[in-house]
PDB file of C-alpha atoms and ligand atoms in Angstrom:
ATOM      1  CA  GLY A   1     169.876  58.110 -63.128  1.00 46.00           C
ATOM      2  CA  LYS A   2     167.277  56.745 -66.577  1.00 51.00           C
ATOM      3  CA  ARG A   3     168.517  53.664 -66.606  1.00 57.00           C
ATOM      4  CA  LEU A   4     168.507  52.423 -63.271  1.00 58.00           C
ATOM      5  CA  GLY A   5     165.097  54.029 -63.072  1.00 63.00           C
ATOM      6  CA  ARG A   6     163.505  51.456 -66.199  1.00 62.00           C
ATOM      7  CA  GLY A   7     165.410  48.635 -64.251  1.00 69.00           C
ATOM      8  CA  LYS A   8     164.047  49.576 -61.854  1.00 69.00           C
ATOM      9  CA  ALA A   9     160.395  49.826 -63.397  1.00 69.00           C
ATOM     10  CA  ASN A  10     161.383  46.544 -65.164  1.00 73.00           C
ATOM     11  CA  TYR A  11     162.161  44.805 -61.716  1.00 71.00           C
ATOM     12  CA  PHE A  12     158.978  46.250 -60.957  1.00 69.00           C
ATOM     13  CA  SER A  13     156.810  44.906 -63.438  1.00 76.00           C
ATOM     14  CA  GLU A  14     158.285  41.542 -63.648  1.00 78.00           C
ATOM     15  CA  ALA A  15     157.862  41.263 -60.104  1.00 77.00           C
ATOM     16  CA  LEU A  16     153.900  42.401 -61.173  1.00 75.00           C
ATOM     17  CA  GLY A  17     154.039  39.637 -63.207  1.00 86.00           C
ATOM     18  CA  ARG A  18     155.011  36.661 -61.543  1.00 87.00           C
ATOM     19  CA  ALA A  19     152.742  38.593 -58.163  1.00 87.00           C
ATOM     20  CA  ALA A  20     150.215  38.382 -61.159  1.00 88.00           C
ATOM     21  CA  ARG A  21     150.846  34.796 -62.255  1.00 90.00           C
ATOM     22  CA  GLU A  22     150.337  33.057 -58.642  1.00 90.00           C
ATOM     23  CA  ARG A  23     147.390  34.509 -58.201  1.00 90.00           C
ATOM     24  CA  MET A  24     146.100  32.707 -61.648  1.00 91.00           C
ATOM     25  CA  GLN A  25     147.852  30.341 -60.349  1.00 94.00           C
ATOM     26  CA  LEU A  26     145.942  29.520 -57.531  1.00 94.00           C
ATOM     27  CA  LEU A  27     142.904  29.639 -58.994  1.00 95.00           C
ATOM     28  CA  SER A  28     143.405  27.754 -60.885  1.00 96.00           C
ATOM     29  CA  SER A  29     143.952  25.608 -58.875  1.00 96.00           C
ATOM     30  CA  LEU A  30     141.286  26.311 -56.851  1.00 97.00           C
ATOM     31  CA  ARG A  31     138.850  25.807 -59.197  1.00 97.00           C
ATOM     32  CA  ALA A  32     140.236  22.727 -58.894  1.00 97.00           C
ATOM     33  CA  ALA A  33     139.879  21.195 -55.706  1.00 96.00           C
ATOM     34  CA  PHE A  34     136.524  22.986 -56.517  1.00 97.00           C
ATOM     35  CA  SER A  35     135.185  20.290 -58.570  1.00 96.00           C
ATOM     36  CA  ALA A  36     137.449  17.375 -56.989  1.00 94.00           C
ATOM     37  CA  GLU A  37     134.848  18.367 -54.040  1.00 91.00           C
ATOM     38  CA  GLN A  38     138.955  19.101 -51.847  1.00 94.00           C
ATOM     39  CA  LEU A  39     137.169  21.848 -50.797  1.00 97.00           C
ATOM     40  CA  SER A  40     135.407  21.235 -46.507  1.00 98.00           C
ATOM     41  CA  LEU A  41     133.534  23.449 -43.798  1.00 98.00           C
ATOM     42  CA  VAL A  42     134.789  23.292 -40.591  1.00 98.00           C
ATOM     43  CA  PHE A  43     132.886  25.036 -37.620  1.00 98.00           C
ATOM     44  CA  GLN A  44     133.836  27.268 -34.977  1.00 98.00           C
ATOM     45  CA  PRO A  45     130.868  27.136 -31.838  1.00 98.00           C
ATOM     46  CA  GLN A  46     128.601  30.173 -30.721  1.00 98.00           C
ATOM     47  CA  ILE A  47     128.338  31.126 -27.316  1.00 97.00           C
ATOM     48  CA  GLU A  48     124.946  32.955 -25.068  1.00 96.00           C
ATOM     49  CA  LEU A  49     127.674  34.379 -22.426  1.00 95.00           C
ATOM     50  CA  ALA A  50     125.802  34.399 -19.211  1.00 91.00           C
ATOM     51  CA  SER A  51     124.928  30.454 -18.723  1.00 88.00           C
ATOM     52  CA  GLY A  52     127.112  29.551 -21.145  1.00 83.00           C
ATOM     53  CA  PRO A  53     125.007  27.105 -23.487  1.00 88.00           C
ATOM     54  CA  VAL A  54     125.916  26.320 -27.669  1.00 94.00           C
ATOM     55  CA  ILE A  55     123.367  28.389 -29.384  1.00 96.00           C
ATOM     56  CA  GLY A  56     125.080  27.634 -32.835  1.00 97.00           C
ATOM     57  CA  ALA A  57     128.317  27.331 -34.968  1.00 98.00           C
ATOM     58  CA  GLU A  58     129.912  29.616 -37.961  1.00 98.00           C
ATOM     59  CA  ALA A  59     130.630  27.798 -40.174  1.00 98.00           C
ATOM     60  CA  LEU A  60     133.772  28.397 -42.294  1.00 98.00           C
ATOM     61  CA  LEU A  61     135.343  27.614 -45.188  1.00 98.00           C
ATOM     62  CA  ARG A  62     138.871  25.698 -45.909  1.00 98.00           C
ATOM     63  CA  TRP A  63     140.874  24.155 -48.378  1.00 97.00           C
ATOM     64  CA  GLU A  64     143.636  21.378 -47.842  1.00 94.00           C
ATOM     65  CA  ILE A  65     145.528  22.143 -51.183  1.00 91.00           C
ATOM     66  CA  GLU A  66     147.707  18.734 -50.043  1.00 90.00           C
ATOM     67  CA  PRO A  67     148.032  17.027 -47.030  1.00 90.00           C
ATOM     68  CA  GLY A  68     148.548  18.558 -43.559  1.00 91.00           C
ATOM     69  CA  ARG A  69     148.895  21.978 -45.844  1.00 93.00           C
ATOM     70  CA  TRP A  70     145.625  24.554 -45.378  1.00 95.00           C
ATOM     71  CA  VAL A  71     145.293  28.327 -48.253  1.00 96.00           C
ATOM     72  CA  PRO A  72     144.293  30.089 -45.634  1.00 96.00           C
ATOM     73  CA  PRO A  73     140.819  31.407 -46.485  1.00 97.00           C
ATOM     74  CA  ASP A  74     141.375  35.149 -47.071  1.00 95.00           C
ATOM     75  CA  GLN A  75     143.784  34.001 -49.173  1.00 95.00           C
ATOM     76  CA  PHE A  76     141.302  31.772 -51.756  1.00 97.00           C
ATOM     77  CA  ILE A  77     138.127  33.698 -51.218  1.00 97.00           C
ATOM     78  CA  PRO A  78     138.766  37.544 -51.863  1.00 96.00           C
ATOM     79  CA  LEU A  79     140.600  34.955 -55.726  1.00 96.00           C
ATOM     80  CA  ALA A  80     137.589  33.697 -55.891  1.00 97.00           C
ATOM     81  CA  GLU A  81     135.068  36.861 -55.996  1.00 96.00           C
ATOM     82  CA  GLN A  82     137.291  38.686 -58.393  1.00 95.00           C
ATOM     83  CA  SER A  83     136.558  36.168 -60.441  1.00 96.00           C
ATOM     84  CA  GLY A  84     133.224  34.934 -59.429  1.00 96.00           C
ATOM     85  CA  LEU A  85     134.065  31.538 -59.063  1.00 98.00           C
ATOM     86  CA  ILE A  86     132.671  32.549 -55.606  1.00 98.00           C
ATOM     87  CA  VAL A  87     128.515  31.577 -57.001  1.00 98.00           C
ATOM     88  CA  PRO A  88     128.721  28.473 -57.598  1.00 98.00           C
ATOM     89  CA  LEU A  89     131.665  28.046 -54.643  1.00 98.00           C
ATOM     90  CA  GLY A  90     128.956  30.248 -52.086  1.00 98.00           C
ATOM     91  CA  GLU A  91     125.944  28.463 -53.246  1.00 98.00           C
ATOM     92  CA  TRP A  92     127.929  25.124 -52.555  1.00 98.00           C
ATOM     93  CA  VAL A  93     129.006  26.501 -48.288  1.00 98.00           C
ATOM     94  CA  LEU A  94     125.064  27.180 -47.855  1.00 98.00           C
ATOM     95  CA  ARG A  95     123.907  23.717 -49.430  1.00 98.00           C
ATOM     96  CA  THR A  96     126.939  21.772 -47.066  1.00 98.00           C
ATOM     97  CA  ALA A  97     125.758  23.930 -43.572  1.00 98.00           C
ATOM     98  CA  CYS A  98     122.573  22.991 -44.476  1.00 98.00           C
ATOM     99  CA  ARG A  99     122.922  19.746 -45.286  1.00 98.00           C
ATOM    100  CA  GLN A 100     125.176  19.206 -41.678  1.00 98.00           C
ATOM    101  CA  LEU A 101     122.471  21.931 -40.000  1.00 98.00           C
ATOM    102  CA  HIS A 102     120.066  19.325 -41.181  1.00 97.00           C
ATOM    103  CA  ARG A 103     122.285  16.528 -39.504  1.00 96.00           C
ATOM    104  CA  LEU A 104     123.107  18.018 -36.128  1.00 96.00           C
ATOM    105  CA  THR A 105     118.526  18.343 -36.210  1.00 95.00           C
ATOM    106  CA  GLU A 106     118.087  14.976 -36.132  1.00 95.00           C
ATOM    107  CA  ARG A 107     120.730  13.575 -33.825  1.00 93.00           C
ATOM    108  CA  GLY A 108     117.945  15.909 -31.289  1.00 93.00           C
ATOM    109  CA  HIS A 109     120.281  19.504 -32.133  1.00 93.00           C
ATOM    110  CA  THR A 110     117.172  20.654 -32.644  1.00 92.00           C
ATOM    111  CA  GLY A 111     117.355  25.061 -32.276  1.00 93.00           C
ATOM    112  CA  PHE A 112     121.470  24.839 -32.984  1.00 96.00           C
ATOM    113  CA  ARG A 113     121.498  28.522 -35.290  1.00 98.00           C
ATOM    114  CA  MET A 114     123.819  28.331 -38.506  1.00 98.00           C
ATOM    115  CA  ALA A 115     125.433  30.796 -39.330  1.00 98.00           C
ATOM    116  CA  VAL A 116     127.162  31.170 -42.773  1.00 98.00           C
ATOM    117  CA  ASN A 117     129.154  33.585 -44.532  1.00 98.00           C
ATOM    118  CA  VAL A 118     127.890  35.467 -47.744  1.00 98.00           C
ATOM    119  CA  SER A 119     130.108  38.015 -50.397  1.00 97.00           C
ATOM    120  CA  HIS A 120     129.363  41.402 -51.121  1.00 94.00           C
ATOM    121  CA  ALA A 121     129.528  39.787 -54.910  1.00 94.00           C
ATOM    122  CA  GLN A 122     127.720  36.855 -54.172  1.00 96.00           C
ATOM    123  CA  PHE A 123     124.621  38.609 -52.159  1.00 96.00           C
ATOM    124  CA  ARG A 124     124.280  41.194 -55.264  1.00 94.00           C
ATOM    125  CA  GLU A 125     123.416  38.354 -57.787  1.00 94.00           C
ATOM    126  CA  PRO A 126     119.977  38.690 -58.692  1.00 94.00           C
ATOM    127  CA  GLY A 127     119.414  34.971 -58.596  1.00 96.00           C
ATOM    128  CA  PHE A 128     120.687  34.580 -54.261  1.00 97.00           C
ATOM    129  CA  VAL A 129     116.997  35.024 -52.931  1.00 97.00           C
ATOM    130  CA  SER A 130     115.569  31.985 -54.834  1.00 97.00           C
ATOM    131  CA  MET A 131     118.601  29.810 -54.548  1.00 98.00           C
ATOM    132  CA  LEU A 132     118.124  30.304 -50.858  1.00 98.00           C
ATOM    133  CA  GLU A 133     114.505  29.464 -51.536  1.00 97.00           C
ATOM    134  CA  CYS A 134     115.669  26.621 -53.508  1.00 97.00           C
ATOM    135  CA  VAL A 135     119.203  25.769 -50.827  1.00 98.00           C
ATOM    136  CA  LEU A 136     116.581  25.758 -48.000  1.00 97.00           C
ATOM    137  CA  ALA A 137     113.467  23.448 -49.585  1.00 96.00           C
ATOM    138  CA  ASP A 138     115.674  21.640 -50.263  1.00 97.00           C
ATOM    139  CA  SER A 139     117.898  20.253 -47.298  1.00 95.00           C
ATOM    140  CA  ARG A 140     114.645  21.275 -44.970  1.00 93.00           C
ATOM    141  CA  VAL A 141     115.823  22.753 -42.666  1.00 96.00           C
ATOM    142  CA  ALA A 142     113.934  25.837 -40.666  1.00 97.00           C
ATOM    143  CA  ALA A 143     115.600  28.985 -42.639  1.00 98.00           C
ATOM    144  CA  SER A 144     115.035  30.794 -38.598  1.00 98.00           C
ATOM    145  CA  GLN A 145     117.123  28.347 -38.242  1.00 98.00           C
ATOM    146  CA  ILE A 146     120.345  30.479 -40.566  1.00 98.00           C
ATOM    147  CA  GLU A 147     122.077  32.927 -40.978  1.00 98.00           C
ATOM    148  CA  LEU A 148     123.567  35.477 -43.303  1.00 98.00           C
ATOM    149  CA  GLU A 149     127.361  37.012 -42.613  1.00 98.00           C
ATOM    150  CA  LEU A 150     126.911  40.281 -44.624  1.00 96.00           C
ATOM    151  CA  THR A 151     130.183  42.585 -44.262  1.00 90.00           C
ATOM    152  CA  GLU A 152     128.962  45.920 -44.696  1.00 87.00           C
ATOM    153  CA  SER A 153     130.537  46.855 -48.115  1.00 86.00           C
ATOM    154  CA  VAL A 154     126.411  45.307 -48.977  1.00 84.00           C
ATOM    155  CA  ALA A 155     125.583  48.650 -47.894  1.00 80.00           C
ATOM    156  CA  MET A 156     127.593  50.536 -50.277  1.00 80.00           C
ATOM    157  CA  ASP A 157     124.722  49.715 -53.342  1.00 80.00           C
ATOM    158  CA  HIS A 158     121.276  51.102 -53.551  1.00 87.00           C
ATOM    159  CA  ILE A 159     119.870  51.248 -50.458  1.00 88.00           C
ATOM    160  CA  ASP A 160     116.641  50.988 -50.974  1.00 90.00           C
ATOM    161  CA  ASP A 161     117.244  47.684 -53.302  1.00 91.00           C
ATOM    162  CA  ILE A 162     119.661  46.361 -50.593  1.00 93.00           C
ATOM    163  CA  ASN A 163     116.924  46.398 -48.409  1.00 94.00           C
ATOM    164  CA  THR A 164     113.976  45.106 -50.459  1.00 95.00           C
ATOM    165  CA  LYS A 165     115.984  42.269 -50.272  1.00 96.00           C
ATOM    166  CA  LEU A 166     116.981  42.237 -46.908  1.00 97.00           C
ATOM    167  CA  ALA A 167     112.786  42.072 -46.421  1.00 97.00           C
ATOM    168  CA  ASP A 168     112.265  39.420 -48.936  1.00 97.00           C
ATOM    169  CA  ILE A 169     115.410  36.847 -46.786  1.00 98.00           C
ATOM    170  CA  ARG A 170     114.206  37.709 -43.618  1.00 98.00           C
ATOM    171  CA  ARG A 171     110.775  37.151 -44.692  1.00 97.00           C
ATOM    172  CA  ARG A 172     110.860  33.683 -45.090  1.00 96.00           C
ATOM    173  CA  GLY A 173     112.735  33.724 -41.411  1.00 97.00           C
ATOM    174  CA  VAL A 174     116.970  33.851 -42.619  1.00 98.00           C
ATOM    175  CA  THR A 175     118.454  35.958 -39.643  1.00 98.00           C
ATOM    176  CA  ILE A 176     120.922  38.780 -41.261  1.00 98.00           C
ATOM    177  CA  ALA A 177     123.949  39.146 -38.983  1.00 97.00           C
ATOM    178  CA  ILE A 178     126.642  42.787 -40.101  1.00 95.00           C
ATOM    179  CA  ASP A 179     129.395  41.348 -39.856  1.00 94.00           C
ATOM    180  CA  ASP A 180     132.831  42.946 -38.684  1.00 91.00           C
ATOM    181  CA  PHE A 181     130.805  45.167 -37.949  1.00 90.00           C
ATOM    182  CA  GLY A 182     133.015  48.625 -37.467  1.00 85.00           C
ATOM    183  CA  THR A 183     136.265  48.247 -40.067  1.00 86.00           C
ATOM    184  CA  GLY A 184     133.690  49.156 -43.093  1.00 81.00           C
ATOM    185  CA  TYR A 185     133.225  52.686 -43.886  1.00 72.00           C
ATOM    186  CA  SER A 186     129.918  52.945 -44.303  1.00 72.00           C
ATOM    187  CA  SER A 187     127.480  55.427 -42.260  1.00 71.00           C
ATOM    188  CA  LEU A 188     126.480  55.835 -39.270  1.00 76.00           C
ATOM    189  CA  SER A 189     122.357  56.487 -40.666  1.00 76.00           C
ATOM    190  CA  VAL A 190     122.618  53.793 -43.510  1.00 77.00           C
ATOM    191  CA  LEU A 191     123.361  51.469 -41.306  1.00 80.00           C
ATOM    192  CA  ARG A 192     120.288  51.963 -39.250  1.00 81.00           C
ATOM    193  CA  GLN A 193     118.656  52.443 -42.275  1.00 85.00           C
ATOM    194  CA  LEU A 194     119.387  48.368 -42.622  1.00 90.00           C
ATOM    195  CA  ASN A 195     116.744  45.449 -42.357  1.00 94.00           C
ATOM    196  CA  ILE A 196     119.073  43.026 -40.059  1.00 96.00           C
ATOM    197  CA  ASP A 197     119.288  41.512 -36.805  1.00 97.00           C
ATOM    198  CA  ARG A 198     122.191  40.859 -35.724  1.00 97.00           C
ATOM    199  CA  LEU A 199     125.648  43.081 -34.931  1.00 95.00           C
ATOM    200  CA  LYS A 200     129.467  41.176 -34.625  1.00 96.00           C
ATOM    201  CA  ILE A 201     131.786  43.367 -33.388  1.00 96.00           C
ATOM    202  CA  ASP A 202     135.066  42.666 -35.217  1.00 95.00           C
ATOM    203  CA  ARG A 203     137.756  40.717 -33.766  1.00 96.00           C
ATOM    204  CA  SER A 204     139.684  44.335 -33.609  1.00 95.00           C
ATOM    205  CA  PHE A 205     137.855  45.408 -30.731  1.00 95.00           C
ATOM    206  CA  VAL A 206     137.369  43.028 -28.789  1.00 96.00           C
ATOM    207  CA  LYS A 207     141.160  42.626 -28.108  1.00 95.00           C
ATOM    208  CA  GLU A 208     140.749  46.351 -27.307  1.00 94.00           C
ATOM    209  CA  LEU A 209     139.124  44.715 -23.971  1.00 93.00           C
ATOM    210  CA  ASP A 210     141.035  45.086 -20.858  1.00 88.00           C
ATOM    211  CA  GLY A 211     139.336  45.458 -18.021  1.00 82.00           C
ATOM    212  CA  THR A 212     139.755  48.945 -17.584  1.00 79.00           C
ATOM    213  CA  HIS A 213     137.214  52.500 -18.847  1.00 78.00           C
ATOM    214  CA  THR A 214     139.408  53.191 -21.450  1.00 74.00           C
ATOM    215  CA  LYS A 215     139.692  50.375 -23.569  1.00 73.00           C
ATOM    216  CA  ALA A 216     136.132  49.642 -23.929  1.00 73.00           C
ATOM    217  CA  GLY A 217     135.413  53.024 -26.658  1.00 87.00           C
ATOM    218  CA  ILE A 218     134.762  51.295 -29.904  1.00 90.00           C
ATOM    219  CA  ALA A 219     132.622  48.043 -28.672  1.00 93.00           C
ATOM    220  CA  GLN A 220     130.908  49.654 -25.557  1.00 94.00           C
ATOM    221  CA  LEU A 221     129.836  52.048 -28.438  1.00 92.00           C
ATOM    222  CA  ILE A 222     128.564  49.209 -30.857  1.00 93.00           C
ATOM    223  CA  ILE A 223     126.666  48.006 -28.754  1.00 95.00           C
ATOM    224  CA  ALA A 224     125.395  51.103 -27.619  1.00 94.00           C
ATOM    225  CA  LEU A 225     124.667  50.994 -31.429  1.00 92.00           C
ATOM    226  CA  GLY A 226     123.015  47.647 -31.149  1.00 94.00           C
ATOM    227  CA  HIS A 227     120.861  48.534 -28.231  1.00 95.00           C
ATOM    228  CA  GLN A 228     119.631  51.453 -29.465  1.00 92.00           C
ATOM    229  CA  CYS A 229     118.784  50.675 -32.365  1.00 92.00           C
ATOM    230  CA  ASN A 230     117.285  46.986 -31.832  1.00 94.00           C
ATOM    231  CA  LEU A 231     119.632  45.204 -32.897  1.00 95.00           C
ATOM    232  CA  ALA A 232     120.919  41.737 -31.024  1.00 97.00           C
ATOM    233  CA  LEU A 233     124.815  41.683 -30.829  1.00 98.00           C
ATOM    234  CA  ILE A 234     127.759  38.825 -30.674  1.00 98.00           C
ATOM    235  CA  ALA A 235     131.751  39.193 -30.514  1.00 98.00           C
ATOM    236  CA  GLU A 236     134.011  37.137 -32.339  1.00 97.00           C
ATOM    237  CA  GLY A 237     137.712  36.009 -31.263  1.00 98.00           C
ATOM    238  CA  VAL A 238     137.023  36.238 -27.443  1.00 98.00           C
ATOM    239  CA  GLU A 239     140.339  34.307 -26.434  1.00 98.00           C
ATOM    240  CA  ASN A 240     139.759  35.383 -22.395  1.00 97.00           C
ATOM    241  CA  ALA A 241     137.798  34.863 -19.537  1.00 96.00           C
ATOM    242  CA  VAL A 242     138.297  39.296 -19.263  1.00 96.00           C
ATOM    243  CA  GLN A 243     137.435  40.394 -23.250  1.00 97.00           C
ATOM    244  CA  ARG A 244     134.489  37.976 -21.836  1.00 96.00           C
ATOM    245  CA  ARG A 245     133.555  39.426 -18.755  1.00 96.00           C
ATOM    246  CA  SER A 246     133.345  43.548 -20.173  1.00 96.00           C
ATOM    247  CA  LEU A 247     131.456  42.191 -23.109  1.00 97.00           C
ATOM    248  CA  LEU A 248     128.118  39.984 -20.717  1.00 96.00           C
ATOM    249  CA  ALA A 249     129.002  43.359 -18.189  1.00 95.00           C
ATOM    250  CA  MET A 250     128.670  46.052 -20.914  1.00 95.00           C
ATOM    251  CA  GLY A 251     125.418  43.861 -22.340  1.00 96.00           C
ATOM    252  CA  CYS A 252     126.312  41.225 -25.471  1.00 97.00           C
ATOM    253  CA  LEU A 253     124.891  38.280 -24.316  1.00 97.00           C
ATOM    254  CA  GLU A 254     126.586  35.988 -28.034  1.00 98.00           C
ATOM    255  CA  ALA A 255     130.183  35.668 -28.588  1.00 98.00           C
ATOM    256  CA  GLN A 256     132.954  33.240 -29.988  1.00 98.00           C
ATOM    257  CA  GLY A 257     135.714  33.109 -30.117  1.00 98.00           C
ATOM    258  CA  PHE A 258     139.070  31.306 -29.381  1.00 98.00           C
ATOM    259  CA  LEU A 259     138.045  30.978 -25.468  1.00 97.00           C
ATOM    260  CA  PHE A 260     135.569  28.256 -26.553  1.00 96.00           C
ATOM    261  CA  ALA A 261     136.197  26.408 -28.810  1.00 97.00           C
ATOM    262  CA  ARG A 262     138.378  26.429 -32.263  1.00 97.00           C
ATOM    263  CA  PRO A 263     136.134  25.804 -36.105  1.00 98.00           C
ATOM    264  CA  MET A 264     135.998  22.174 -36.425  1.00 98.00           C
ATOM    265  CA  PRO A 265     135.304  19.244 -38.388  1.00 97.00           C
ATOM    266  CA  ILE A 266     130.887  18.236 -37.787  1.00 96.00           C
ATOM    267  CA  GLU A 267     131.868  14.557 -36.154  1.00 95.00           C
ATOM    268  CA  GLN A 268     134.514  16.880 -33.305  1.00 97.00           C
ATOM    269  CA  LEU A 269     131.272  19.265 -32.407  1.00 96.00           C
ATOM    270  CA  GLU A 270     128.876  17.336 -32.223  1.00 94.00           C
ATOM    271  CA  ASP A 271     131.408  15.331 -29.447  1.00 93.00           C
ATOM    272  CA  TRP A 272     132.528  18.681 -28.444  1.00 93.00           C
ATOM    273  CA  MET A 273     128.576  19.839 -27.828  1.00 91.00           C
ATOM    274  CA  ALA A 274     127.978  16.408 -25.895  1.00 88.00           C
ATOM    275  CA  ALA A 275     130.801  17.255 -23.444  1.00 87.00           C
ATOM    276  CA  ALA A 276     129.749  20.668 -23.205  1.00 81.00           C
ATOM    277  CA  VAL A 277     126.624  19.364 -21.986  1.00 67.00           C
ATOM    278  CA  SER A 278     127.715  16.693 -19.373  1.00 56.00           C
TER     279      SER A 278
HETATM  280  P1  C2E B 301     135.255  35.999 -40.592  1.00 87.11           P
HETATM  281  O1  C2E B 301     134.127  35.789 -41.390  1.00 87.11           O
HETATM  282  O2  C2E B 301     135.606  37.317 -39.338  1.00 87.11           O
HETATM  283  O3  C2E B 301     135.693  34.206 -39.704  1.00 87.11           O
HETATM  284  C1  C2E B 301     136.948  34.535 -38.549  1.00 87.11           C
HETATM  285  C2  C2E B 301     138.302  34.497 -38.388  1.00 87.11           C
HETATM  286  O4  C2E B 301     138.400  34.624 -37.245  1.00 87.11           O
HETATM  287  C3  C2E B 301     137.833  32.949 -38.391  1.00 87.11           C
HETATM  288  O5  C2E B 301     138.913  32.969 -39.745  1.00 87.11           O
HETATM  289  C4  C2E B 301     138.188  32.139 -37.412  1.00 87.11           C
HETATM  290  O6  C2E B 301     138.872  31.190 -36.947  1.00 87.11           O
HETATM  291  C5  C2E B 301     139.368  34.012 -36.869  1.00 87.11           C
HETATM  292  N1  C2E B 301     139.109  33.039 -35.380  1.00 87.11           N
HETATM  293  C6  C2E B 301     137.966  33.187 -34.141  1.00 87.11           C
HETATM  294  N2  C2E B 301     138.125  33.043 -33.020  1.00 87.11           N
HETATM  295  C7  C2E B 301     138.713  33.672 -33.262  1.00 87.11           C
HETATM  296  C8  C2E B 301     139.771  33.890 -31.829  1.00 87.11           C
HETATM  297  O7  C2E B 301     139.496  33.977 -30.989  1.00 87.11           O
HETATM  298  N3  C2E B 301     140.936  34.081 -32.106  1.00 87.11           N
HETATM  299  C9  C2E B 301     141.328  34.185 -33.941  1.00 87.11           C
HETATM  300  N4  C2E B 301     142.110  35.861 -33.986  1.00 87.11           N
HETATM  301  N5  C2E B 301     140.425  34.245 -34.840  1.00 87.11           N
HETATM  302  C10 C2E B 301     139.886  33.824 -34.635  1.00 87.11           C
HETATM  303  P2  C2E B 301     139.065  31.615 -41.360  1.00 87.11           P
HETATM  304  O8  C2E B 301     138.197  30.627 -40.969  1.00 87.11           O
HETATM  305  O9  C2E B 301     140.497  31.573 -41.362  1.00 87.11           O
HETATM  306  O10 C2E B 301     138.681  33.119 -42.261  1.00 87.11           O
HETATM  307  C11 C2E B 301     138.743  34.140 -42.806  1.00 87.11           C
HETATM  308  C12 C2E B 301     137.721  35.019 -43.358  1.00 87.11           C
HETATM  309  O11 C2E B 301     137.368  34.323 -44.828  1.00 87.11           O
HETATM  310  C13 C2E B 301     136.166  35.012 -42.378  1.00 87.11           C
HETATM  311  O12 C2E B 301     136.321  35.875 -41.787  1.00 87.11           O
HETATM  312  C14 C2E B 301     135.512  35.447 -43.246  1.00 87.11           C
HETATM  313  O13 C2E B 301     135.584  36.540 -43.770  1.00 87.11           O
HETATM  314  C15 C2E B 301     136.451  34.236 -44.223  1.00 87.11           C
HETATM  315  N6  C2E B 301     135.653  33.013 -45.212  1.00 87.11           N
HETATM  316  C16 C2E B 301     135.800  31.772 -44.013  1.00 87.11           C
HETATM  317  N7  C2E B 301     134.746  31.411 -45.460  1.00 87.11           N
HETATM  318  C17 C2E B 301     133.968  31.928 -45.712  1.00 87.11           C
HETATM  319  C18 C2E B 301     132.665  31.540 -46.503  1.00 87.11           C
HETATM  320  O14 C2E B 301     132.365  29.475 -46.868  1.00 87.11           O
HETATM  321  N8  C2E B 301     131.934  32.702 -47.973  1.00 87.11           N
HETATM  322  C19 C2E B 301     133.346  33.871 -47.567  1.00 87.11           C
HETATM  323  N9  C2E B 301     132.181  34.569 -48.231  1.00 87.11           N
HETATM  324  N10 C2E B 301     133.638  34.078 -47.050  1.00 87.11           N
HETATM  325  C20 C2E B 301     134.534  33.036 -45.741  1.00 87.11           C
HETATM  326 CA1   CA B 302     132.377  36.347 -40.766  1.00 87.11          CA
HETATM  327 CA1   CA B 303     134.129  38.298 -38.340  1.00 87.11          CA
HETATM  328 CA1   CA B 304     137.078  39.864 -38.519  1.00 87.11          CA
END
């Protein structure tokens, strides 16, 4: 009994040690890839549901570790967050997204909205707003064409402090969406006080939509909440026409998802938009 127990404990601590070592290795390759400029952005179109035109796109980070082999962001973003690398990395994402937005504008795609993900660890940095201001000035894009996607975890900090920061950002014209809405733990009363523009309905609730009333539950509640609080709505992860129709019927006017397009490199996005117009 005892010997077996100790053996087991050793086994687990070795396994834990191995997992920790693997994370360290992945983090150091991520740092190396970041300095070697091996990270890139892809863009997923966001669509106006009723009539179909492209409103903008969400910028998503990609890491090609070797030709044809990608590390999913769900694996490396948490590492970047825990290690603080997310601060310079997030700035690079914002800068690159703004540069691409400027390029699109110059090529005649005016009024395009660029949505950029911002981690809580990045947002809570004291220098965040001045960094944002600096990037906007450098890239000469209109602040009103930038939307920051924050998750509900921002609401874990003191509400007055967050709202001061959010107000500071929105005063400059940048809009704020709460990403993955409904999956976090924030209370409705906190959410109601948040100084934001849009709720982004999480994919898990869009998945439920099968055209029946019974399954529409949470998406419907979020949409009602959005209307009640005067917030715009966008749905993520729309994969079929039934989901699209249900969302529209409930009053969600914008969406993104594989039904419309997968995330793609910027050159491809331009071709895609040209094809969508004609
Ligand atoms: P997210 O912000 O919720 O991004 C949406 C994810 O859903 C993307 O995965 C996208 O490819 C995927 N997706 C879009 N449409 C569909 C659909 O119709 N069906 C399905 N099944 N999936 C769909 P991706 O690119 O793997 O990104 C995963 C997460 O990594 C993102 O979730 C976001 O939390 C994080 N992430 C990605 N890029 C960045 C970044 O630049 N900064 C930060 N802080 N986080 C990022
Ligand atoms: Ca997002
Ligand atoms: Ca999301
Ligand atoms: Ca999501």
